[in-house]
Tab-separated table of C-alpha atoms and ligand atoms in Angstrom:
chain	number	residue	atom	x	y	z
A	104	UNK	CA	-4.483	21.800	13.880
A	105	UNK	CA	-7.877	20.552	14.808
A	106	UNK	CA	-10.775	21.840	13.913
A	107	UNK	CA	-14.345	19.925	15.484
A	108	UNK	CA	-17.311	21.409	13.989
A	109	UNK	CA	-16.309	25.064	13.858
A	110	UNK	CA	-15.949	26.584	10.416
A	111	UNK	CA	-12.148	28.295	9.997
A	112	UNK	CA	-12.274	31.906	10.198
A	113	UNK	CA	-10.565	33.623	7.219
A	114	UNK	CA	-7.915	35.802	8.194
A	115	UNK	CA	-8.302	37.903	4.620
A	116	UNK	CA	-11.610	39.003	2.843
A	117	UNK	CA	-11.194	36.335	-0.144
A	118	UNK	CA	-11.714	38.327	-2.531
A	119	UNK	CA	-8.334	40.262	-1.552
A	120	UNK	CA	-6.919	36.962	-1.847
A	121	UNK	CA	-8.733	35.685	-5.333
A	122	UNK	CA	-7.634	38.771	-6.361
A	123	UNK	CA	-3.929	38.397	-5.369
A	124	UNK	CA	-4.027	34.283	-6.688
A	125	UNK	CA	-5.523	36.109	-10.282
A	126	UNK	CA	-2.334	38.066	-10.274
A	127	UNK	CA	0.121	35.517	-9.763
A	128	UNK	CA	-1.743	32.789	-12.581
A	129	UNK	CA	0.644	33.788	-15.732
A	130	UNK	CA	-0.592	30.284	-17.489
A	131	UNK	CA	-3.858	29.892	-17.190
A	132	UNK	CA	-3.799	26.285	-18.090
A	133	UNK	CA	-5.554	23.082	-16.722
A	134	UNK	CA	-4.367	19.441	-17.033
A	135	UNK	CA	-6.638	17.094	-15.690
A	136	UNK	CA	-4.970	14.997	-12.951
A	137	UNK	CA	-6.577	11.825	-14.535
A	138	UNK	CA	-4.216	12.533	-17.802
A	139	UNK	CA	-1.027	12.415	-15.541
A	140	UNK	CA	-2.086	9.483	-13.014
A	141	UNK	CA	-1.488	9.210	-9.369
A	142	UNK	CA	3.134	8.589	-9.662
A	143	UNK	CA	3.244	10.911	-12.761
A	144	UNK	CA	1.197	13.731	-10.734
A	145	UNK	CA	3.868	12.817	-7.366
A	146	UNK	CA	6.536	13.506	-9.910
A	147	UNK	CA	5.383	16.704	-11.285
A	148	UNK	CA	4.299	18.010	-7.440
A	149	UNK	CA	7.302	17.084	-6.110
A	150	UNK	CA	10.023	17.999	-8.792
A	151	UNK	CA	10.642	21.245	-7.219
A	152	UNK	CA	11.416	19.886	-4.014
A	153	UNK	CA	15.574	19.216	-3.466
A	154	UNK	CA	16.178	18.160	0.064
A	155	UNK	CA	18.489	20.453	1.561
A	156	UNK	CA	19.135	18.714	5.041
A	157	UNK	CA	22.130	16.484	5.408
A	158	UNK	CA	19.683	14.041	7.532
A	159	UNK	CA	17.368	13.342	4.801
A	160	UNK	CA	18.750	10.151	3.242
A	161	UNK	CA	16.170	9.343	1.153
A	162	UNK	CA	12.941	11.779	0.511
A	163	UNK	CA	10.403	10.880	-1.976
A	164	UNK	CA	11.038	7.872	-3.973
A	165	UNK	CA	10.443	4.833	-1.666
A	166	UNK	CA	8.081	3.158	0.595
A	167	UNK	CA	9.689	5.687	3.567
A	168	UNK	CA	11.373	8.487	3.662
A	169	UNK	CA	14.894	7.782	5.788
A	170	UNK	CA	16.451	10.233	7.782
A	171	UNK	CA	20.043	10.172	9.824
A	172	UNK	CA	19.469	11.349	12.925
A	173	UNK	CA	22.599	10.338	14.591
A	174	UNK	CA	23.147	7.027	16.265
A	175	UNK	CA	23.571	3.415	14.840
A	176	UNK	CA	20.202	3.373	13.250
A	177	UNK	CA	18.307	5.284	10.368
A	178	UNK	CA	14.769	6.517	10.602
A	179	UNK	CA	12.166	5.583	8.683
A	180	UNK	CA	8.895	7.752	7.974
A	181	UNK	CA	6.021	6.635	6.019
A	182	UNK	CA	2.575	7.882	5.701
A	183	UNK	CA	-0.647	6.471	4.017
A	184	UNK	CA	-4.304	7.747	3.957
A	185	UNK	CA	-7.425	5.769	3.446
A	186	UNK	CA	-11.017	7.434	2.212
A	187	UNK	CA	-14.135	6.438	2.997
A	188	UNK	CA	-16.320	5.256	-0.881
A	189	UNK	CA	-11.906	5.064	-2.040
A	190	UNK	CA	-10.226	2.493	-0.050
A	191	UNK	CA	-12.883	1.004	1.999
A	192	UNK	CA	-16.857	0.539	2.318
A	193	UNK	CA	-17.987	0.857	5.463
A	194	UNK	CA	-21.435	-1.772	4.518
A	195	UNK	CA	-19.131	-4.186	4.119
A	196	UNK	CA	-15.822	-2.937	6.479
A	197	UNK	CA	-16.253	-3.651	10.046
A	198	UNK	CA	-14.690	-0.757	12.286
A	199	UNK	CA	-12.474	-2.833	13.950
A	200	UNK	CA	-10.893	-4.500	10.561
A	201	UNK	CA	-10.304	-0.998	9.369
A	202	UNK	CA	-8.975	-0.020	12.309
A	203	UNK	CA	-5.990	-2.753	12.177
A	204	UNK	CA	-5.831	-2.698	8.368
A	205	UNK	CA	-4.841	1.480	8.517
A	206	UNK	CA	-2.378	0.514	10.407
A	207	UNK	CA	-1.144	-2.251	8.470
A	208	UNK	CA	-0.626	-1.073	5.179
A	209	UNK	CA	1.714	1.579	7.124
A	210	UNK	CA	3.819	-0.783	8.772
A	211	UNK	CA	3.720	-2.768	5.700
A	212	UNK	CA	5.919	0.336	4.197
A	213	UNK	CA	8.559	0.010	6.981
A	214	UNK	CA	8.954	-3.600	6.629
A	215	UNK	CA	9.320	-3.286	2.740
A	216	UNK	CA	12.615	-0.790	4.072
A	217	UNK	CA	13.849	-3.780	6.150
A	218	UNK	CA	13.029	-1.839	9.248
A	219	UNK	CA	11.574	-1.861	12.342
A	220	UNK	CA	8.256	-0.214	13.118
A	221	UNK	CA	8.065	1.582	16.604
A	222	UNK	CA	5.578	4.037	16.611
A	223	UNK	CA	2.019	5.718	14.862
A	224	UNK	CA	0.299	8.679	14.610
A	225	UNK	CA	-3.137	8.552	13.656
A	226	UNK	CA	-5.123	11.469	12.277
A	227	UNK	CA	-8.861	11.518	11.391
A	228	UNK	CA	-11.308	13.147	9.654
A	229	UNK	CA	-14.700	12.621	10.889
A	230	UNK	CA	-18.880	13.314	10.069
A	231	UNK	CA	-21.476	13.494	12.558
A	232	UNK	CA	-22.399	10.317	11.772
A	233	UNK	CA	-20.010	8.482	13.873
A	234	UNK	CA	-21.031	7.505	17.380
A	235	UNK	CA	-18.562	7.534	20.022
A	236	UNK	CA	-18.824	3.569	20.591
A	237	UNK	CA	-18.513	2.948	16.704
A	238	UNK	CA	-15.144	5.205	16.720
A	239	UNK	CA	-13.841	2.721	19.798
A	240	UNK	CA	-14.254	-0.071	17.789
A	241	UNK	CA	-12.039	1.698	15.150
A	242	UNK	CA	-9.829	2.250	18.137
A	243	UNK	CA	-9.841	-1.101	19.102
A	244	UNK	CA	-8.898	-2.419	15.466
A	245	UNK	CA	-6.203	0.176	15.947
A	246	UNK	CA	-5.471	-1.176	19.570
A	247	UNK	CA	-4.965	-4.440	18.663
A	248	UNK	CA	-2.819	-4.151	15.701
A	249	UNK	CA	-0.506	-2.009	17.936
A	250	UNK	CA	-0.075	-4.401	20.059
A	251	UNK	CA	0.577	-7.528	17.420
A	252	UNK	CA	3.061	-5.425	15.600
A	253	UNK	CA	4.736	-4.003	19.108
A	254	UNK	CA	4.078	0.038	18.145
A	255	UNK	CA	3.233	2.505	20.319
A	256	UNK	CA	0.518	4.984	19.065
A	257	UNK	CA	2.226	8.305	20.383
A	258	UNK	CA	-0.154	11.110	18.696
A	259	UNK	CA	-2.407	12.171	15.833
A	260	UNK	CA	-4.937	14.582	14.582
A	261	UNK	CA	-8.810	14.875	15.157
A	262	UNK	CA	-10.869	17.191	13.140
A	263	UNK	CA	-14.409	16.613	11.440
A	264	UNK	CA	-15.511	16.311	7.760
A	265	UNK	CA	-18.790	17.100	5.945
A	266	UNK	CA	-19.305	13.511	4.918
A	267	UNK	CA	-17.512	10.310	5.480
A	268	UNK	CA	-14.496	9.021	7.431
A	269	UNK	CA	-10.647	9.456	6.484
A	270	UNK	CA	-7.988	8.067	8.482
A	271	UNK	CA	-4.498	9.124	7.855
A	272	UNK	CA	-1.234	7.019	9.603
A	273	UNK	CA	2.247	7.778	9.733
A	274	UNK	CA	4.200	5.272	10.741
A	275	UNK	CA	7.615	5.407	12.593
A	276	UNK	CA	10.762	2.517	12.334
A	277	UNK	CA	14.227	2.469	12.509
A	278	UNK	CA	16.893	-0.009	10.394
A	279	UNK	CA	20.489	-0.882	11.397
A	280	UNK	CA	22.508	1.722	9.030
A	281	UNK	CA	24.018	-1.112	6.481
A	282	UNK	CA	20.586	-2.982	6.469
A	283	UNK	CA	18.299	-0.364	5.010
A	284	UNK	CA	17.185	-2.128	1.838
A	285	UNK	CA	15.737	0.827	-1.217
A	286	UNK	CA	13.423	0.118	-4.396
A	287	UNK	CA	16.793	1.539	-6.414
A	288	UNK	CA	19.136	-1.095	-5.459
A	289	UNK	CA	18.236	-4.393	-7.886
A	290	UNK	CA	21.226	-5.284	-10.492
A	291	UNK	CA	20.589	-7.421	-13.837
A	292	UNK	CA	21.193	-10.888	-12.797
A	293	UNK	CA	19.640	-10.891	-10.188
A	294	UNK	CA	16.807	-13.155	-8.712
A	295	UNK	CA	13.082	-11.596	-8.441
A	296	UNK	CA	11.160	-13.260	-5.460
A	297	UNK	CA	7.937	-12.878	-3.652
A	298	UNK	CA	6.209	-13.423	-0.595
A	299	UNK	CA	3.379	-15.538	0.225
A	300	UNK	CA	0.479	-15.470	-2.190
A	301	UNK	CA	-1.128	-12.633	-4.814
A	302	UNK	CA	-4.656	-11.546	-5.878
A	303	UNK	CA	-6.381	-12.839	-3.233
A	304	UNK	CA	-7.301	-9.282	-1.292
A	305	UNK	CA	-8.826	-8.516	-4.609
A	306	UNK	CA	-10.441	-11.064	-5.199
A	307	UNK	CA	-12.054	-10.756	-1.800
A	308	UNK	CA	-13.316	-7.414	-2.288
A	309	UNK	CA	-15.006	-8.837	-5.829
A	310	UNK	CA	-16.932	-11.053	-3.049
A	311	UNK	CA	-17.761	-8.139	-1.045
A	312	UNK	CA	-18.881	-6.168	-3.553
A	313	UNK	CA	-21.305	-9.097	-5.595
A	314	UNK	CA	-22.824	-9.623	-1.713
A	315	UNK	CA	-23.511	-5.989	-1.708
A	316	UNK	CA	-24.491	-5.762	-4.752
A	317	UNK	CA	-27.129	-8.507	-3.968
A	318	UNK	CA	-28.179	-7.067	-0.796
A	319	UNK	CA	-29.242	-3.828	-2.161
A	320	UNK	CA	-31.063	-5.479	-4.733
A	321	UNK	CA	-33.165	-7.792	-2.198
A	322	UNK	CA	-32.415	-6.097	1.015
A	323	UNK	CA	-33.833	-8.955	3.196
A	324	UNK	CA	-31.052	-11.456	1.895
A	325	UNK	CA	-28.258	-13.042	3.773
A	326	UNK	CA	-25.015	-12.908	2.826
A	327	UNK	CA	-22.804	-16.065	1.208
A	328	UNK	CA	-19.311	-15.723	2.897
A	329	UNK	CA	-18.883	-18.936	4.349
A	330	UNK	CA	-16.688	-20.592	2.146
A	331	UNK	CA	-14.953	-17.595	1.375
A	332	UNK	CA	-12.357	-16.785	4.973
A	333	UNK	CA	-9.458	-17.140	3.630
A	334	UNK	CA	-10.114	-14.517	0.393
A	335	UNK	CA	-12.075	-12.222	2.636
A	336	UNK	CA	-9.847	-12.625	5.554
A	337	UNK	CA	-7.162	-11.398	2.786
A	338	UNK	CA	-9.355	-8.162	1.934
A	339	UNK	CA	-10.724	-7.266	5.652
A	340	UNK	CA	-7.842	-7.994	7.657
A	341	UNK	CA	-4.478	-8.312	6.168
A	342	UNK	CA	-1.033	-8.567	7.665
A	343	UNK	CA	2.159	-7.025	7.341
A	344	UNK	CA	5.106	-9.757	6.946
A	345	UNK	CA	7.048	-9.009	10.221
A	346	UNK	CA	8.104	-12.339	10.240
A	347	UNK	CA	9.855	-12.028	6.757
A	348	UNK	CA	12.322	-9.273	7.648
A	349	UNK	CA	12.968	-11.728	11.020
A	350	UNK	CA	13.444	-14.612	8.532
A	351	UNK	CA	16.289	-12.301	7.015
A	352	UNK	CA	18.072	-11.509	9.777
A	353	UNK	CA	17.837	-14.638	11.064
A	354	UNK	CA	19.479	-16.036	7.538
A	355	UNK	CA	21.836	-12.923	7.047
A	356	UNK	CA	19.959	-12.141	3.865
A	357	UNK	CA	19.930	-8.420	2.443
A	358	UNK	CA	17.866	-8.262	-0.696
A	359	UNK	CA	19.093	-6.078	-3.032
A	360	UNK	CA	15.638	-4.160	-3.330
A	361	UNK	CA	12.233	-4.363	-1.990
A	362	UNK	CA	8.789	-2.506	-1.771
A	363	UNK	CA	5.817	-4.226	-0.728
A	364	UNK	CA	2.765	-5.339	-2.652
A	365	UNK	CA	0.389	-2.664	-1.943
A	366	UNK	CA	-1.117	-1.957	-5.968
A	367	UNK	CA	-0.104	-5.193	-7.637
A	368	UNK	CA	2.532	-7.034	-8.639
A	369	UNK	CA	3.111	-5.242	-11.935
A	370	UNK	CA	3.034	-2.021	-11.024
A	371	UNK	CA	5.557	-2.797	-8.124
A	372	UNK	CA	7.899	-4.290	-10.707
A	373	UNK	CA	7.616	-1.275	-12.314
A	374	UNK	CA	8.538	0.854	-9.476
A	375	UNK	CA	11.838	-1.728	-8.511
A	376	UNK	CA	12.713	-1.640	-12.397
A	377	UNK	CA	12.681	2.621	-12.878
A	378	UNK	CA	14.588	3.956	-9.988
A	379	UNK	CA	17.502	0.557	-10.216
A	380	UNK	CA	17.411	1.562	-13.835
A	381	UNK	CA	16.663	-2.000	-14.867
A	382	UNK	CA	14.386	-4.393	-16.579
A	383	UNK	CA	12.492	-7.752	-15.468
A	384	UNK	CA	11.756	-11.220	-16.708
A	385	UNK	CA	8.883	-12.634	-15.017
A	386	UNK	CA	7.717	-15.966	-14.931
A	387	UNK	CA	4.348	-16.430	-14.660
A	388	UNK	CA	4.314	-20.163	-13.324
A	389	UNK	CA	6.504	-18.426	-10.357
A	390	UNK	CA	3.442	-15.804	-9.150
A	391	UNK	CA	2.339	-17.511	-6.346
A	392	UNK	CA	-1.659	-17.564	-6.041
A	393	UNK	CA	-3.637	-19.029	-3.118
A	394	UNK	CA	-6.006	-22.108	-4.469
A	395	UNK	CA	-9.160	-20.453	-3.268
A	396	UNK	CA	-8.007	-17.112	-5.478
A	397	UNK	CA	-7.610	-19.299	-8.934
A	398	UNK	CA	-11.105	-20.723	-8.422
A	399	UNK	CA	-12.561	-17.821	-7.173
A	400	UNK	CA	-10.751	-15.776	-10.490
A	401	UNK	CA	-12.406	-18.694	-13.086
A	402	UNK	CA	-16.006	-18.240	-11.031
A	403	UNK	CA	-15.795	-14.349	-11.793
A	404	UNK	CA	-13.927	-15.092	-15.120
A	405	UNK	CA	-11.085	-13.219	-14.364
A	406	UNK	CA	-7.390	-14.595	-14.951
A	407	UNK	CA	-5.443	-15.163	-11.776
A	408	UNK	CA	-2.599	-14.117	-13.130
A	409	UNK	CA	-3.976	-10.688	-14.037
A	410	UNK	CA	-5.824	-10.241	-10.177
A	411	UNK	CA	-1.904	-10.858	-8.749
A	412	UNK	CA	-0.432	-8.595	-11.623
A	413	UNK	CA	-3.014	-5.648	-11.314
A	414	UNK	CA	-5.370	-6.876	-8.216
A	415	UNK	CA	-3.659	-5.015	-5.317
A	416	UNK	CA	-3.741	-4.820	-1.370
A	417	UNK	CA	-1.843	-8.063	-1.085
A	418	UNK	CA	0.749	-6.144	1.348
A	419	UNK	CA	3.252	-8.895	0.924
A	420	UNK	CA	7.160	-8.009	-0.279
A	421	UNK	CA	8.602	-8.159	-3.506
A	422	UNK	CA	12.399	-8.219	-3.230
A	423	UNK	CA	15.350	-9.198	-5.337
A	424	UNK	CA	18.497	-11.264	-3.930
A	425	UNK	CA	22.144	-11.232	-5.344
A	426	UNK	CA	22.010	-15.191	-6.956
A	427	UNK	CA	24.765	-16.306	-4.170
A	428	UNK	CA	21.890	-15.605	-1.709
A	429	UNK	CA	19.954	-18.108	-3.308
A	430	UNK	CA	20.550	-20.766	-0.391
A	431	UNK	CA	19.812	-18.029	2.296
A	432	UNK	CA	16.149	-18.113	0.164
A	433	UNK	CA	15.815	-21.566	-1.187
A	434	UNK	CA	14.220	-23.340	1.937
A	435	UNK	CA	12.514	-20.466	3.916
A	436	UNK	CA	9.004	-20.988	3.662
A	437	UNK	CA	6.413	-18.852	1.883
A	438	UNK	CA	9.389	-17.417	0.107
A	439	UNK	CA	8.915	-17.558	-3.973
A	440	UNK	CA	11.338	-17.123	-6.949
A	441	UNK	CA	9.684	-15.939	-10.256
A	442	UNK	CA	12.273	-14.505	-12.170
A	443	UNK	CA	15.063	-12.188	-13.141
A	444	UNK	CA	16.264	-8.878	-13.378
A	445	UNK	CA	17.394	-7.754	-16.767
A	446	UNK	CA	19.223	-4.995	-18.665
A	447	UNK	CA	16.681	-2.039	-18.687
A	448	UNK	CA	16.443	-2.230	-22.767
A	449	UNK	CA	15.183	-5.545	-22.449
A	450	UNK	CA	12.148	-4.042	-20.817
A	451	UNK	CA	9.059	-6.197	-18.549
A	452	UNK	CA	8.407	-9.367	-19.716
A	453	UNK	CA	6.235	-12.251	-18.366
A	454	UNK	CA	6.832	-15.439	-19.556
A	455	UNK	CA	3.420	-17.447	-19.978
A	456	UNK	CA	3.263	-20.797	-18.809
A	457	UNK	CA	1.612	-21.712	-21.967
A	458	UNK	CA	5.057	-20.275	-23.239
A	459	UNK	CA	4.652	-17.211	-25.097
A	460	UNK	CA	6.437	-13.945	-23.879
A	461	UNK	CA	3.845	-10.406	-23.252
A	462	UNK	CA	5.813	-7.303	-22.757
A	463	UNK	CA	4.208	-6.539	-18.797
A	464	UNK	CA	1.873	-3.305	-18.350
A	465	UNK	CA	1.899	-1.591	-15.194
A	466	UNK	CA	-2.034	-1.710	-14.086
A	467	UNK	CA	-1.314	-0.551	-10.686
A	468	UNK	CA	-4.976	1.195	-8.832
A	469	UNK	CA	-5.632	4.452	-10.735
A	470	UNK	CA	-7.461	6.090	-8.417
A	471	UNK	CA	-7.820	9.118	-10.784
A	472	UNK	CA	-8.643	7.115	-14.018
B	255	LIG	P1	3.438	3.506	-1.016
B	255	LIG	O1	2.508	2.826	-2.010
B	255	LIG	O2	4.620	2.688	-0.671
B	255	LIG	O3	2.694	4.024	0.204
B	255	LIG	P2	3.232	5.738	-2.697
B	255	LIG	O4	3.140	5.096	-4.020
B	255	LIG	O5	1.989	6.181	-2.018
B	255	LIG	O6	4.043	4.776	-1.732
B	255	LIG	O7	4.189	6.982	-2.781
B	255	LIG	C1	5.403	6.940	-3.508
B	255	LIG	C2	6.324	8.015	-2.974
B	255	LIG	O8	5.753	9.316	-3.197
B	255	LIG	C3	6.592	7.927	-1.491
B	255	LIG	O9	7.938	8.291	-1.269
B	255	LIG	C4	5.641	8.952	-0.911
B	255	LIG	O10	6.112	9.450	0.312
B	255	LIG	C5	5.643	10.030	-1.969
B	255	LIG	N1	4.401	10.819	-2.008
B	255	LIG	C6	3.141	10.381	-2.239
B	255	LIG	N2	2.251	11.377	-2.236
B	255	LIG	C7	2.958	12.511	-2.009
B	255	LIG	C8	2.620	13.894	-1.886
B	255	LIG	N3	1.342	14.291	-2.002
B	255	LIG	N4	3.604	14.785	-1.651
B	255	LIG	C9	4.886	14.367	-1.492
B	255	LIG	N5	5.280	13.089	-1.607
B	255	LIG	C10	4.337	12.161	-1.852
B	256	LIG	MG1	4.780	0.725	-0.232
């Protein structure tokens, strides 16, 4: 329901319903939703939820919900929200690149289901401080990433907020029945691989931020992006890899799992690893980093390895292949091997390249921490 600039009228005094809410509150307890984190607070939210309709296929769990709703082909449904001062900074975010990033990091959820994105919804939450023009360059952003990724935007929600923007996309797809690839589905043996190149999106936004930084400091300075495209191009405008579920069909791969690469490669792991009820050998000469992300990591003294582990917003795939696919991966380009899936009692491991072996921490984005 929309609601522009008009306050909601209450249909009950409040205090009738404070009153009623006091009533009801047998445990008057309070756990901070920083002590359970953003999956363990899904968990809790959602573990009285049991889905009673023989459509849903899948509910909670994976990168989309998928539902049966008769005909050759499942549908997929996923949803993601981005905050103004949370995801992105609008100093630093042009309209546009927001725009065609929201709708990325949607698709980027269908893909990761070996699907086929078709159409969006787009709701926002708006202040006063928007101007018409600035919300058609959002548009446009939106406009044009419609139109790269062949969706149609068929709806969405407009209603104002008190301070800041907050765009929320749901994004439509549909797989072949026997194609639909889960998180749950990796066995031990077999091969982890990854898509094009890690920690560069963060890396990116550590160059955003330092310009920022800098400009609020000395207002009147310019600044120092030039050498920087490719890392910034990374954080502003990422893509969704399309052309890797093409690249599967085309080789008559199914991976065994997937998710995409939206918090970090660890964390991701982590998700593949707890609902296939496995564990994962990683090698860390295998994590694929972009060139201009391993300097960039040594100029802000951070190790590469721990931007594509924990760095986040790469929106590339993780998958795992049965090891007779191997040739169907071997020679497609951008396409990585870097490791193994073990027995889950062997736990996350990543094997150094100076050869020593770390048990692997999820440090996926807390936003709550
Ligand atoms: P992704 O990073 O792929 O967008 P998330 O980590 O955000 O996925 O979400 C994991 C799962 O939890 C998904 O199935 C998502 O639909 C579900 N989920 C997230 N937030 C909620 C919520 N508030 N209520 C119900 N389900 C949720
Ligand atoms: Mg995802």
């Amino acid at each position: 329901m929309a609601v522009f600039y008009r306050p909601r009228r209450l249909l009950y005094p409040t205090e009738g319903l404070m009153y009623l809410w006091a009533m009801e509150d047998t445990t008057p307890q309070r756990t901070e939703v920083g002590k359970l984190g953003e999956f363990g607070l899904i968990d809790r939210l959602t573990a009285p939820f049991h889905p009673s309709q023989s459509s849903t296929i899948k509910g909670i769990g994976d990168d989309a919900a998928v539902l049966d709703t008769g005909g050759d082909r499942l549908t997929l449904v996923s949803t993601d929200m981005l905050v103004e001062g949370i995801h992105f900074d609008l100093m630093y975010t042009p309209l546009k690149h927001l725009g065609y990033k929201a709708v990325v990091v949607n698709l980027s959820d269908i893909y990761a289901m070996n699907g086929t994105p078709a159409q969006i919804t787009v709701s926002m939450a708006i202040s006063n401080r928007f101007s018409v023009e600035a919300l058609e360059e959002l548009y446009e952003g939106i406009r044009l990433a419609c139109e790269y990724y062949e969706v149609d935007l068929v709806g969405g929600d407009t209603t104002s907020s008190n301070k800041g923007l907050i765009l929320s996309i749901t994004a439509l797809g549909t797989v072949e029945k026997d194609k639909v690839v889960y998180r749950s589905g990796a066995k031990v043996g077999d091969l982890i691989c990854i898509t094009g190149d890690l920690g560069a999106a963060y890396l990116g936004l550590q160059i955003l931020e330092r310009e920022k930084q800098l400009y609020m400091d000395q207002p009147g300075i310019q600044p120092d992006l030039e050498d920087q495209q490719y890392l910034i191009g990374r954080q502003l405008k990422p893509e969704a890899r399309k052309d890797m579920i093409a690249a599967f069909a085309h080789n008559g791969l199914k991976p065994t799992s997937m998710i995409d690469i939206s918090d970090g490669l660890a964390s991701e792991l982590f998700h593949i690893g707890k609902q296939s009820g496995v564990g994962a050998y990683l090698e860390e000469s295998g994590i694929p980093i972009h060139p201009d992300a391993k300097m960039m990591a040594l100029k802000f003294q951070l190790d590469p390895t721990t931007c594509a582990l924990s760095g986040g917003e790469d929106y590339e795939l993780l998958f795992t292949i049965d090891p007779a696919d191997v040739d169907r991966v071997r020679f497609l380009p951008d396409i990585y091997i870097a490791g193994e899936i073990v027995p889950a009692s062997d736990g996350f491991t990543l094997h150094t390249t100076g050869g020593k072996r770390h048990p692997l921490t999820a440090q996926g984005w807390n936003h709550f921490g």
